[in-house]
Coordinates of C-alpha atoms and ligand atoms in Angstrom, one line a residue:
X84 CA 79.8 132.1 89.5
X85 CA 80.4 133.9 86.3
X86 CA 78.0 136.1 84.5
X87 CA 75.4 133.8 82.7
X88 CA 76.4 134.2 79.1
X89 CA 80.0 133.5 79.7
X90 CA 79.3 130.5 82.0
X91 CA 77.0 129.2 79.3
X92 CA 79.6 129.6 76.6
X93 CA 82.1 127.8 78.8
X94 CA 79.6 125.0 79.3
X95 CA 78.9 124.7 75.6
X96 CA 82.6 124.4 74.8
X97 CA 83.1 121.9 77.6
X98 CA 80.3 119.7 76.2
X99 CA 81.9 119.9 72.8
X100 CA 85.4 118.9 73.9
X101 CA 84.3 116.3 76.5
X102 CA 82.1 114.4 74.1
X103 CA 84.5 114.8 71.2
X104 CA 86.9 112.4 72.9
X105 CA 84.4 109.6 73.7
X106 CA 84.7 107.5 70.5
X107 CA 88.5 107.3 70.9
X108 CA 88.0 106.6 74.7
X109 CA 85.7 103.7 73.8
X110 CA 88.5 101.9 72.0
X111 CA 91.0 102.9 74.6
X112 CA 88.9 101.2 77.3
X113 CA 88.5 98.0 75.3
X114 CA 92.2 98.0 74.9
X115 CA 92.6 98.5 78.7
X116 CA 90.1 95.6 79.4
X117 CA 92.1 93.4 77.1
X118 CA 95.4 94.3 78.7
X119 CA 94.1 93.8 82.3
X120 CA 92.6 90.4 81.3
X121 CA 95.9 89.4 79.7
X122 CA 97.8 90.4 82.9
X123 CA 95.6 88.2 85.1
X124 CA 94.7 85.5 82.7
X125 CA 96.9 82.8 84.2
X126 CA 96.1 83.8 87.7
X127 CA 92.6 84.7 88.4
X128 CA 92.1 84.5 92.2
X129 CA 88.3 85.0 92.3
X130 CA 87.0 84.1 88.8
X131 CA 83.3 85.2 89.5
X132 CA 84.2 88.5 91.0
X133 CA 86.8 89.0 88.2
X134 CA 84.2 88.2 85.5
X135 CA 81.6 90.4 87.1
X136 CA 84.0 93.3 87.4
X137 CA 85.1 93.1 83.8
X138 CA 81.6 92.7 82.5
X139 CA 80.6 95.8 84.4
X140 CA 83.6 97.6 82.9
X141 CA 82.6 96.5 79.3
X142 CA 79.0 97.5 80.1
X143 CA 80.0 101.0 81.4
X144 CA 82.1 101.5 78.3
X145 CA 79.2 100.7 76.0
X146 CA 76.9 103.0 78.1
X147 CA 79.5 105.7 77.7
X148 CA 79.3 105.3 73.9
X149 CA 75.4 105.3 74.1
X150 CA 75.6 108.6 76.0
X151 CA 77.8 110.1 73.3
X152 CA 75.3 109.0 70.7
X153 CA 72.4 110.6 72.6
X154 CA 74.4 113.8 72.9
X155 CA 74.9 113.9 69.1
X156 CA 71.3 113.3 68.5
X157 CA 69.5 115.3 71.2
X158 CA 72.1 117.9 72.0
X159 CA 69.6 120.7 72.4
X160 CA 67.1 118.8 74.5
X161 CA 68.9 119.4 77.8
X162 CA 71.2 122.2 79.0
X163 CA 74.9 122.0 78.5
X164 CA 75.4 121.7 82.3
X165 CA 73.2 118.5 82.3
X166 CA 75.3 117.0 79.5
X167 CA 78.4 117.7 81.6
X168 CA 77.0 116.2 84.7
X169 CA 75.8 113.1 82.8
X170 CA 79.3 112.7 81.4
X171 CA 80.8 113.0 84.9
X172 CA 78.4 110.2 86.2
X173 CA 79.5 108.0 83.3
X174 CA 83.2 108.7 84.3
X175 CA 82.5 107.5 87.9
X176 CA 81.1 104.2 86.5
X177 CA 83.7 103.7 83.9
X178 CA 86.8 104.4 85.9
X179 CA 85.7 102.6 89.1
X180 CA 86.0 99.2 87.3
X181 CA 89.8 99.3 86.4
X182 CA 90.4 101.2 89.7
X183 CA 88.9 98.6 92.0
X184 CA 90.1 95.7 89.9
X185 CA 93.5 96.0 91.4
X186 CA 92.2 94.2 94.5
X187 CA 92.3 91.0 92.4
X188 CA 96.0 91.5 91.7
X189 CA 96.6 91.9 95.4
X190 CA 95.0 88.5 96.0
X191 CA 97.3 87.0 93.4
X192 CA 100.5 85.1 94.4
X193 CA 102.3 86.9 91.6
X194 CA 103.7 90.0 93.3
X195 CA 104.5 92.0 90.2
X196 CA 100.9 91.9 88.8
X197 CA 99.8 94.8 90.9
X198 CA 102.7 96.8 89.6
X199 CA 101.7 96.1 86.0
X200 CA 98.1 97.1 87.0
X201 CA 99.4 100.3 88.6
X202 CA 101.2 101.2 85.4
X203 CA 98.0 100.7 83.5
X204 CA 96.1 102.9 85.9
X205 CA 98.7 105.7 85.6
X206 CA 98.4 105.5 81.9
X207 CA 94.6 105.8 82.1
X208 CA 94.9 108.7 84.6
X209 CA 97.1 110.6 82.1
X210 CA 94.4 110.0 79.5
X211 CA 91.7 111.3 81.9
X212 CA 93.9 114.4 82.6
X213 CA 94.1 115.1 78.8
X214 CA 90.4 114.5 78.0
X215 CA 88.5 115.6 81.2
X216 CA 91.0 117.7 83.1
X217 CA 89.4 121.0 82.1
X218 CA 86.1 120.2 83.9
X219 CA 86.2 119.8 87.6
X220 CA 83.1 117.5 87.8
X221 CA 84.5 115.1 85.2
X222 CA 87.9 115.1 86.7
X223 CA 87.0 114.4 90.3
X224 CA 84.6 111.6 89.4
X225 CA 87.4 109.8 87.4
X226 CA 90.8 110.3 89.1
X227 CA 90.0 109.2 92.7
X228 CA 88.2 106.1 91.4
X229 CA 91.2 105.2 89.3
X230 CA 94.0 105.9 91.8
X231 CA 92.8 105.9 95.4
X232 CA 92.1 102.1 95.6
X233 CA 95.7 101.4 94.4
X234 CA 97.2 103.9 96.8
X235 CA 95.2 102.5 99.8
X236 CA 96.1 99.0 98.7
X237 CA 99.9 99.6 98.4
X238 CA 100.0 101.5 101.7
X239 CA 98.1 98.6 103.4
X240 CA 100.8 96.0 102.5
X241 CA 103.4 97.6 104.9
X242 CA 106.3 96.5 102.7
X243 CA 109.0 98.9 101.8
X244 CA 108.8 98.8 98.0
X245 CA 104.9 98.9 98.0
X246 CA 105.0 101.8 100.4
X247 CA 107.4 103.7 98.1
X248 CA 105.0 102.9 95.2
X249 CA 102.1 104.2 97.3
X250 CA 104.0 107.4 98.0
X251 CA 104.9 107.9 94.3
X252 CA 101.2 107.2 93.4
X253 CA 100.0 109.7 96.0
X254 CA 102.4 112.3 94.8
X255 CA 101.2 111.7 91.2
X256 CA 97.6 112.0 92.5
X257 CA 98.3 115.4 94.1
X258 CA 100.4 116.7 91.1
X259 CA 97.8 115.7 88.6
X260 CA 95.1 117.6 90.6
X261 CA 97.3 120.7 90.8
X262 CA 98.0 120.6 87.0
X263 CA 94.3 120.0 86.3
X264 CA 93.5 123.1 88.3
X265 CA 95.7 125.3 86.1
X266 CA 94.5 123.5 83.0
X267 CA 90.9 124.4 84.0
X268 CA 91.8 128.1 84.5
X269 CA 93.6 128.2 81.2
X270 CA 90.6 126.7 79.5
X271 CA 88.2 129.2 81.1
X272 CA 90.5 132.1 80.0
X273 CA 90.6 130.7 76.4
X274 CA 86.8 130.4 76.3
X275 CA 86.4 133.9 77.9
X276 CA 88.7 135.3 75.2
X277 CA 86.8 133.6 72.5
X278 CA 83.5 134.8 73.9
X279 CA 84.8 138.4 74.1
X280 CA 86.2 138.2 70.6
X281 CA 82.9 136.9 69.3
X282 CA 81.0 139.7 71.2
X283 CA 83.4 142.2 69.8
X284 CA 82.9 140.9 66.2
X285 CA 79.2 141.0 66.7
X286 CA 79.2 144.5 68.0
X287 CA 81.5 145.6 65.2
X288 CA 79.2 144.0 62.7
X289 CA 76.2 145.8 64.3
X290 CA 78.1 149.1 64.2
X291 CA 79.0 148.5 60.6
X292 CA 75.4 148.0 59.8
X293 CA 74.4 151.1 61.7
X294 CA 77.1 153.1 59.9
X295 CA 76.0 151.7 56.5
X296 CA 72.4 152.6 57.3
X297 CA 73.5 156.1 58.4
X298 CA 75.5 156.5 55.2
X299 CA 72.5 155.4 53.2
X300 CA 70.2 157.8 55.1
X301 CA 72.7 160.6 54.6
X302 CA 72.8 159.9 50.8
X303 CA 69.0 159.9 50.7
X304 CA 69.0 163.1 52.8
X305 CA 71.3 164.9 50.5
X306 CA 69.6 163.7 47.4
X307 CA 66.2 164.9 48.7
X308 CA 67.7 168.1 50.2
X309 CA 69.5 169.1 47.1
X310 CA 66.4 168.4 45.0
X311 CA 64.2 170.5 47.3
X312 CA 66.7 173.3 47.4
X313 CA 67.5 173.3 43.7
X314 CA 63.9 173.3 42.6
X315 CA 63.0 176.9 43.8
X316 CA 66.5 178.1 42.9
X317 CA 66.0 176.8 39.4
X318 CA 62.6 178.5 39.2
X319 CA 64.1 181.8 40.5
X320 CA 66.9 181.6 37.9
X321 CA 64.4 181.1 35.0
X322 CA 62.0 183.8 36.4
X323 CA 64.9 186.3 36.9
X324 CA 66.0 185.7 33.3
X325 CA 62.5 186.4 32.0
X326 CA 62.6 189.8 33.8
X327 CA 65.1 190.9 31.0
X328 CA 62.4 190.2 28.4
X329 CA 61.8 193.7 27.1
X330 CA 58.6 192.6 25.2
X331 CA 56.9 191.6 28.5
X332 CA 54.1 193.9 29.8
X333 CA 54.4 195.5 33.3
X334 CA 51.6 193.1 34.4
X335 CA 53.7 190.1 33.3
X336 CA 56.7 191.6 35.1
X337 CA 54.7 192.0 38.2
X338 CA 53.5 188.4 38.0
X339 CA 57.1 187.2 37.5
X340 CA 58.3 189.3 40.4
X341 CA 55.5 187.8 42.5
X342 CA 56.5 184.3 41.5
X343 CA 60.1 185.0 42.4
X344 CA 59.0 186.3 45.8
X345 CA 57.0 183.1 46.4
X346 CA 59.9 180.9 45.5
X347 CA 62.2 182.9 47.7
X348 CA 59.7 182.5 50.5
X349 CA 59.6 178.7 49.9
X350 CA 63.4 178.5 49.9
X351 CA 63.5 180.5 53.1
X352 CA 61.0 178.2 54.8
X353 CA 63.0 175.2 53.8
X354 CA 66.2 176.7 55.0
X355 CA 64.5 177.5 58.3
X356 CA 63.3 173.9 58.7
X357 CA 66.7 172.5 57.9
X358 CA 68.4 174.9 60.3
X359 CA 65.9 174.1 63.0
X360 CA 66.6 170.4 62.7
X361 CA 70.4 171.1 62.6
X362 CA 70.0 173.2 65.8
X363 CA 68.2 170.4 67.5
X364 CA 70.9 167.9 66.4
X365 CA 73.7 170.1 67.6
X366 CA 72.3 170.1 71.2
X367 CA 72.4 173.9 71.6
X368 CA 68.6 174.3 71.9
X369 CA 67.7 174.9 75.5
X370 CA 64.7 173.5 77.3
X371 CA 63.2 176.1 79.6
X372 CA 60.2 174.9 81.5
X373 CA 57.5 177.1 82.9
X374 CA 54.3 176.4 84.8
X375 CA 51.5 177.5 82.5
X376 CA 47.9 176.8 81.5
X377 CA 47.7 174.3 78.6
X378 CA 44.5 176.0 77.3
X379 CA 46.5 179.1 76.6
X380 CA 48.9 177.2 74.4
X381 CA 46.1 175.3 72.7
X382 CA 44.3 178.6 71.9
X383 CA 47.5 180.1 70.6
X384 CA 48.3 177.2 68.2
X385 CA 44.6 176.6 67.4
X386 CA 44.2 180.2 66.3
X387 CA 47.0 179.7 63.8
X388 CA 45.4 176.7 62.1
X389 CA 41.7 177.4 62.5
X390 CA 41.5 179.4 59.2
X391 CA 43.3 176.6 57.2
X392 CA 41.1 173.9 58.6
X393 CA 37.9 176.0 58.0
X394 CA 39.1 176.6 54.4
X395 CA 39.1 172.9 53.8
X396 CA 35.7 172.4 55.6
X397 CA 37.3 170.7 58.5
X398 CA 36.2 171.1 62.1
X399 CA 39.2 171.9 64.4
X400 CA 38.1 170.9 67.9
X401 CA 40.2 171.9 70.9
X402 CA 39.2 170.0 74.1
X403 CA 38.7 172.5 77.0
X404 CA 41.1 171.9 79.8
X405 CA 42.2 173.7 83.0
X406 CA 45.3 171.6 83.3
X407 CA 48.5 173.3 84.3
X408 CA 51.7 171.8 82.9
X409 CA 55.4 172.3 83.5
X410 CA 57.1 172.3 80.2
X411 CA 58.7 174.5 77.6
X412 CA 55.9 176.4 75.8
X413 CA 58.1 177.4 72.9
X414 CA 59.1 173.9 72.0
X415 CA 55.6 172.6 72.6
X416 CA 54.2 175.2 70.3
X417 CA 56.6 174.0 67.6
X418 CA 55.5 170.4 68.1
X419 CA 51.8 171.2 68.0
X420 CA 52.2 173.5 65.0
X421 CA 53.8 170.7 63.0
X422 CA 51.3 168.1 64.1
X423 CA 48.3 170.4 63.4
X424 CA 49.7 171.5 60.0
X425 CA 50.1 167.8 59.0
X426 CA 46.6 167.0 60.3
X427 CA 45.1 169.7 58.2
X428 CA 47.2 168.8 55.2
X429 CA 46.4 165.1 55.3
X430 CA 42.7 165.3 56.1
X431 CA 40.1 165.9 53.5
X432 CA 36.9 165.5 55.5
X433 CA 35.9 165.2 59.1
X434 CA 37.6 166.8 62.1
X435 CA 40.8 167.4 63.8
X436 CA 41.0 167.1 67.6
X437 CA 43.6 168.5 70.0
X438 CA 43.4 167.8 73.7
X439 CA 44.9 166.6 76.9
X440 CA 44.4 163.2 78.4
X441 CA 45.6 161.7 81.7
X442 CA 45.6 158.2 80.1
X443 CA 46.2 156.6 83.4
X444 CA 49.1 158.8 84.5
X445 CA 48.9 160.1 88.1
X446 CA 51.3 163.0 87.3
X447 CA 50.9 164.9 84.1
X448 CA 49.4 163.2 81.0
X449 CA 49.5 163.3 77.2
X450 CA 48.8 165.9 74.6
X451 CA 47.0 164.3 71.6
X452 CA 46.4 165.5 68.1
X453 CA 43.9 163.3 66.2
X454 CA 42.6 163.6 62.7
X455 CA 40.2 161.7 60.5
X456 CA 42.5 161.9 57.5
X457 CA 44.2 159.5 55.1
X458 CA 46.1 157.6 57.8
X459 CA 49.6 156.1 57.6
X460 CA 50.2 152.4 56.6
X461 CA 52.0 150.4 59.2
X462 CA 55.0 149.8 57.0
X463 CA 55.6 153.5 56.7
X464 CA 55.1 154.4 60.4
X465 CA 58.8 154.0 61.2
X466 CA 60.1 155.8 58.1
X467 CA 58.1 159.0 58.3
X468 CA 60.4 160.1 61.1
X469 CA 63.4 160.1 58.7
X470 CA 64.4 163.4 57.3
X471 CA 62.9 164.3 53.9
X472 CA 60.8 161.1 53.9
X473 CA 57.3 161.4 52.6
X474 CA 54.8 158.6 52.1
X475 CA 53.2 159.8 48.8
X476 CA 55.1 162.6 47.2
X477 CA 57.4 160.9 44.6
X478 CA 57.6 164.0 42.5
X479 CA 58.7 165.9 45.6
X480 CA 56.2 168.6 45.0
X481 CA 57.2 171.4 47.5
X482 CA 53.6 172.4 48.1
X483 CA 53.1 169.0 49.8
X484 CA 55.9 169.7 52.3
X485 CA 59.4 168.4 52.5
X486 CA 59.3 165.6 55.1
X487 CA 61.0 167.6 57.9
X488 CA 58.1 168.2 60.2
X489 CA 57.9 164.8 62.0
X490 CA 61.7 164.4 62.4
X491 CA 61.7 167.8 64.1
X492 CA 58.7 166.8 66.2
X493 CA 60.3 163.6 67.3
X494 CA 63.5 165.3 68.3
X495 CA 61.7 168.0 70.2
X496 CA 59.6 165.5 72.1
X497 CA 62.7 163.6 73.0
X498 CA 64.4 166.8 74.2
X499 CA 61.5 167.3 76.5
X500 CA 62.1 163.8 77.9
X501 CA 59.2 161.9 76.2
X502 CA 58.5 159.6 73.3
X503 CA 56.3 160.5 70.4
X504 CA 53.6 157.8 69.9
X505 CA 51.7 157.2 66.8
X506 CA 48.5 155.2 66.1
X507 CA 47.3 155.2 62.6
X508 CA 45.6 153.1 59.9
X509 CA 45.0 153.9 56.3
X510 CA 41.7 155.6 55.8
X511 CA 41.0 155.8 59.5
X512 CA 43.0 158.8 60.5
X513 CA 46.0 159.2 62.8
X514 CA 46.7 159.9 66.5
X515 CA 50.0 161.5 67.6
X516 CA 50.6 161.8 71.3
X517 CA 53.4 162.6 73.7
X518 CA 53.7 163.0 77.5
X519 CA 53.8 166.3 79.4
X520 CA 54.7 167.0 83.0
X521 CA 52.2 168.2 85.6
X522 CA 52.6 171.8 86.6
X523 CA 51.7 173.8 89.8
X524 CA 49.0 176.5 89.4
X525 CA 50.6 178.4 92.3
X526 CA 53.8 178.8 90.3
X527 CA 52.3 180.3 87.2
X528 CA 54.1 183.7 87.0
X529 CA 52.6 185.0 83.8
X530 CA 50.1 184.1 81.1
X531 CA 51.7 182.8 77.9
X532 CA 50.3 185.5 75.8
X533 CA 50.9 188.4 78.3
X534 CA 54.5 189.4 77.9
X535 CA 54.8 190.6 74.3
X536 CA 51.3 192.1 74.3
X537 CA 52.0 194.2 77.4
X538 CA 55.6 194.8 76.4
X539 CA 56.3 196.8 79.5
X540 CA 59.4 194.9 80.6
X541 CA 61.7 196.6 78.1
X542 CA 60.9 200.1 79.0
X543 CA 63.7 202.0 80.7
X544 CA 66.1 198.9 80.7
X545 CA 69.8 199.5 80.1
X546 CA 71.1 197.2 77.4
X547 CA 74.8 196.8 76.4
X548 CA 75.3 195.5 72.9
X549 CA 78.6 194.1 71.7
X550 CA 79.0 193.6 67.9
X551 CA 81.9 194.4 65.6
X552 CA 79.6 194.9 62.6
X553 CA 78.6 198.6 62.7
X554 CA 75.5 198.1 60.6
X555 CA 74.1 195.4 62.9
X556 CA 75.0 197.4 66.0
X557 CA 73.2 200.4 64.6
X558 CA 70.2 198.2 63.7
X559 CA 70.0 196.7 67.2
X560 CA 70.5 200.1 68.9
X561 CA 67.7 201.7 67.0
X562 CA 65.3 198.7 67.6
X563 CA 66.0 198.6 71.3
X564 CA 65.6 202.4 71.4
X565 CA 62.2 202.0 69.9
X566 CA 61.2 199.6 72.6
X567 CA 62.2 202.2 75.2
X568 CA 65.5 200.8 76.2
X569 CA 68.6 202.8 77.0
X570 CA 71.2 201.3 74.8
X571 CA 75.0 201.5 74.6
X572 CA 76.6 199.8 71.6
X573 CA 80.3 198.9 71.5
X574 CA 82.3 197.0 69.0
X575 CA 84.4 194.9 71.4
X576 CA 85.0 193.6 74.9
X577 CA 87.5 196.3 75.9
X578 CA 85.0 199.1 75.2
X579 CA 82.2 197.1 76.9
X580 CA 84.4 197.0 80.1
X581 CA 85.1 200.7 79.7
X582 CA 81.4 201.5 79.5
X583 CA 80.9 199.6 82.8
X584 CA 83.8 201.5 84.3
X585 CA 82.1 204.7 83.3
X586 CA 79.0 203.6 85.2
X587 CA 76.8 202.1 82.6
X588 CA 75.1 199.3 84.5
X589 CA 73.2 197.1 82.0
X590 CA 70.1 195.0 82.7
X591 CA 71.0 192.9 79.7
X592 CA 74.1 192.3 77.6
X593 CA 73.6 191.2 74.0
X594 CA 76.7 189.9 72.3
X595 CA 77.6 188.6 68.9
X596 CA 79.4 185.3 68.9
X597 CA 82.2 186.0 66.4
X598 CA 84.0 189.2 67.4
X599 CA 87.1 190.8 66.0
X600 CA 90.7 189.9 67.0
X601 CA 89.8 186.2 67.4
X602 CA 87.6 186.8 70.5
X603 CA 84.4 185.0 71.0
X604 CA 81.2 186.4 72.4
X605 CA 81.5 183.8 75.2
X606 CA 84.8 185.3 76.3
X607 CA 83.4 188.8 76.1
X608 CA 80.4 187.9 78.1
X609 CA 82.6 186.1 80.7
X610 CA 84.7 189.3 81.1
X611 CA 81.6 191.6 81.3
X612 CA 79.9 189.3 83.9
X613 CA 83.1 189.3 86.0
X614 CA 83.3 193.1 85.9
X615 CA 79.6 193.4 86.8
X616 CA 79.9 190.9 89.6
X617 CA 82.7 193.0 91.1
X618 CA 80.3 195.8 91.2
X619 CA 77.7 193.8 93.0
X620 CA 75.6 193.0 89.9
X621 CA 75.3 189.2 90.1
X622 CA 72.5 188.3 87.8
X623 CA 72.5 190.2 84.7
X624 CA 70.7 188.9 81.7
X625 CA 73.2 187.8 79.0
X626 CA 72.3 186.7 75.5
X627 CA 74.5 185.5 72.8
X628 CA 73.6 185.8 69.2
X629 CA 75.2 183.5 66.8
X630 CA 75.2 182.2 63.3
X631 CA 77.3 179.1 64.3
X632 CA 75.5 175.8 64.6
X633 CA 77.5 173.4 66.6
X634 CA 80.6 174.4 68.4
X635 CA 81.8 172.8 71.7
X636 CA 81.7 176.3 73.3
X637 CA 78.1 176.8 72.3
X638 CA 77.2 173.5 73.7
X639 CA 79.0 174.4 77.0
X640 CA 77.1 177.7 77.1
X641 CA 73.8 175.8 76.6
X642 CA 74.8 173.5 79.4
X643 CA 75.4 176.5 81.7
X644 CA 72.0 177.9 80.8
X645 CA 73.3 180.9 79.0
X646 CA 70.7 181.7 76.3
X647 CA 71.8 181.5 72.8
X648 CA 69.8 182.9 69.8
X649 CA 70.5 181.7 66.4
X650 CA 70.5 184.0 63.4
X651 CA 68.4 185.2 61.7
X652 CA 66.8 186.6 64.8
X653 CA 63.5 188.3 64.3
X654 CA 62.7 191.4 66.4
X655 CA 59.8 189.6 68.0
X656 CA 61.9 186.7 68.9
X657 CA 64.6 188.9 70.5
X658 CA 62.0 190.9 72.4
X659 CA 60.2 187.9 73.7
X660 CA 63.4 186.3 74.8
X661 CA 64.6 189.5 76.6
X662 CA 61.3 190.1 78.3
X663 CA 61.0 186.5 79.5
X664 CA 64.6 186.6 80.7
X665 CA 64.0 189.8 82.6
X666 CA 60.9 188.3 84.1
X667 CA 62.7 185.2 85.3
X668 CA 63.0 185.0 89.1
X669 CA 66.5 186.2 90.0
X670 CA 67.1 188.3 87.0
X671 CA 68.4 191.8 87.5
X672 CA 65.2 193.6 88.4
X673 CA 62.8 190.9 89.4
X674 CA 59.5 191.1 87.8
X675 CA 57.3 187.9 87.6
X676 CA 57.7 185.8 84.5
X677 CA 59.8 183.3 82.7
X678 CA 61.5 183.1 79.4
X679 CA 60.1 182.0 76.0
X680 CA 61.2 182.5 72.5
X681 CA 58.6 183.5 70.0
X682 CA 58.3 181.7 66.7
X683 CA 56.4 184.7 65.2
X684 CA 58.2 185.6 62.0
X685 CA 59.2 189.1 61.2
X686 CA 62.0 190.6 59.3
X687 CA 65.3 189.0 60.3
X688 CA 67.3 191.4 62.5
X689 CA 70.8 190.3 61.8
X690 CA 72.3 188.4 58.9
X691 CA 76.0 188.3 59.4
X692 CA 77.3 184.7 59.7
Ligands
LIG798 P1 55.6 166.7 55.4 O1 54.3 166.7 56.0 O2 56.2 168.0 55.2 O3 55.6 165.9 54.2 P2 56.4 165.3 57.8 O4 57.8 164.9 58.3 O5 55.6 166.2 58.7 O6 56.6 166.0 56.4 O7 55.6 164.0 57.5 C1 56.2 162.9 56.8 C2 55.1 162.1 56.1 O8 54.3 161.5 57.1 C3 54.2 162.9 55.3 O9 54.7 163.1 54.0 C4 52.9 162.1 55.3 O10 52.9 161.2 54.3 C5 53.0 161.4 56.6 N1 52.1 162.1 57.6 C6 52.5 163.0 58.6 N2 51.4 163.3 59.3 C7 50.4 162.7 58.8 C8 49.0 162.7 59.2 N3 48.5 163.4 60.2 N4 48.2 161.9 58.4 C9 48.6 161.1 57.4 N5 49.9 161.1 57.0 C10 50.8 161.9 57.7

């Protein structure tokens, strides 16, 4: 049996073609009745039987037409398969009458009448082949009734010419069955091709719709993005021009400079948001799961938003929890920061609640952020996850955000393997929630807030830095030196290998992605790792720093678990990443811990693209 949709399509086509022939067949059968009556008119051996048989034939023919009319009127009331079976039953009735009627001819003293009757039957059989041959049920309920009585009859006479006729008829019977078989296969192939073509056309149409929607979304994205980017730039241009105004007082100059700085900061924030989103899209962001206490993360994020909430007179309530989860704390922090910042922004009175709920899950549970704010109308609840979409900011006032927070949150939650859920009603607040995995308290290796605070992991570590930009190399060397690291800076892969040859055994290798002579950081790190492996240093911390967003190579590195930091990298971020990597089990000198990137903002470390 075929897959259901195709079998159904075949059945629907069968019903169409089977019933389409019936009005013509109706007239053909009356013609056949007339011919047979004419053949026997002068010689009717058993008039009652003859009359009964032909009345039955006429009745079956009319019943067949009635069935056709029912099909036209109530086509949808039963399944296509039922219509096919009804048509086959009607075939058995209809064709048995002319088929069995040949027995009257046999009783007749006129020997050539059965031959004329046989010719008539062969003609009808050819018609059955054309109109019903593509369905097995309709074919086998017609042809045997038409031909088998004649074949049996002719064989039964035991005369030479009738036996020959019987043999010819039997051959015809077999041949017509074989042809009908290939006819049916052909029909099924044609229907299958039509169904495939239709499915293809539908999927193309759907893809076209998706592409059109994507193109529309892109247009909206660029319109909003260019507006939001141009706005501060425009302001900066005007403010910078006013600095040339010699009549302005120093106080006015200071105010203008301050305004410029604010606009630059706004621009910077917007760029960071857009780059964050692009990084998530490009698939290079890694998920690194740790076992940690959720309360530590809640405290950390809560502390950031508590002052803002208090300034608006809102209560920020964090539900106490001793739950341990196994998730990426850095990505979770970004999710919660976005949700809390929205909750504070869109709530004017009442409270904001952040907490953990099992909500019926045996393993893990959900993190929920609730507010008693303005709420989101149902019609907007799908669109707020589109980039740059805001419910009520038609003037695109940058102070009211840019519409990038929720798209980022949604992608982050999906990266962590969950679905962001929203429950909201205008005037009644909003609830955002997403699932988190259960952790194991025995596998907590460090508190979330420990590593940077203690900072001991960097002290005395050997770090090899590869960057062909002397200024950046110098900057990193001095920074790492201040953290107590023993640093060796080299401009390329060759000198990095030389340093190893000379006995510099690094605990970490930091490498820029774009190196001189068309070499990439990935290639340099590969060579350095090989060299270290040969010297028995299997697991050295390697870290790639890049300004590139989406290259196949970066994606491959991300898949291999090689950490990649994207520029601009803040010192805090670099330090946290290094310390966490060093603390990971199996890193060069095992100290307990795991990796996490900090989102604390400090001065960017590197700026080259
Ligand atoms: P932004 O907050 O920067 O405008 P988001 O992507 O975070 O961008 O949110 C998109 C829109 O969703 C917001 O403009 C706002 O209208 C709506 N929204 C988000 N969070 C909330 C919330 N907690 N309560 C009410 N509306 C919200």
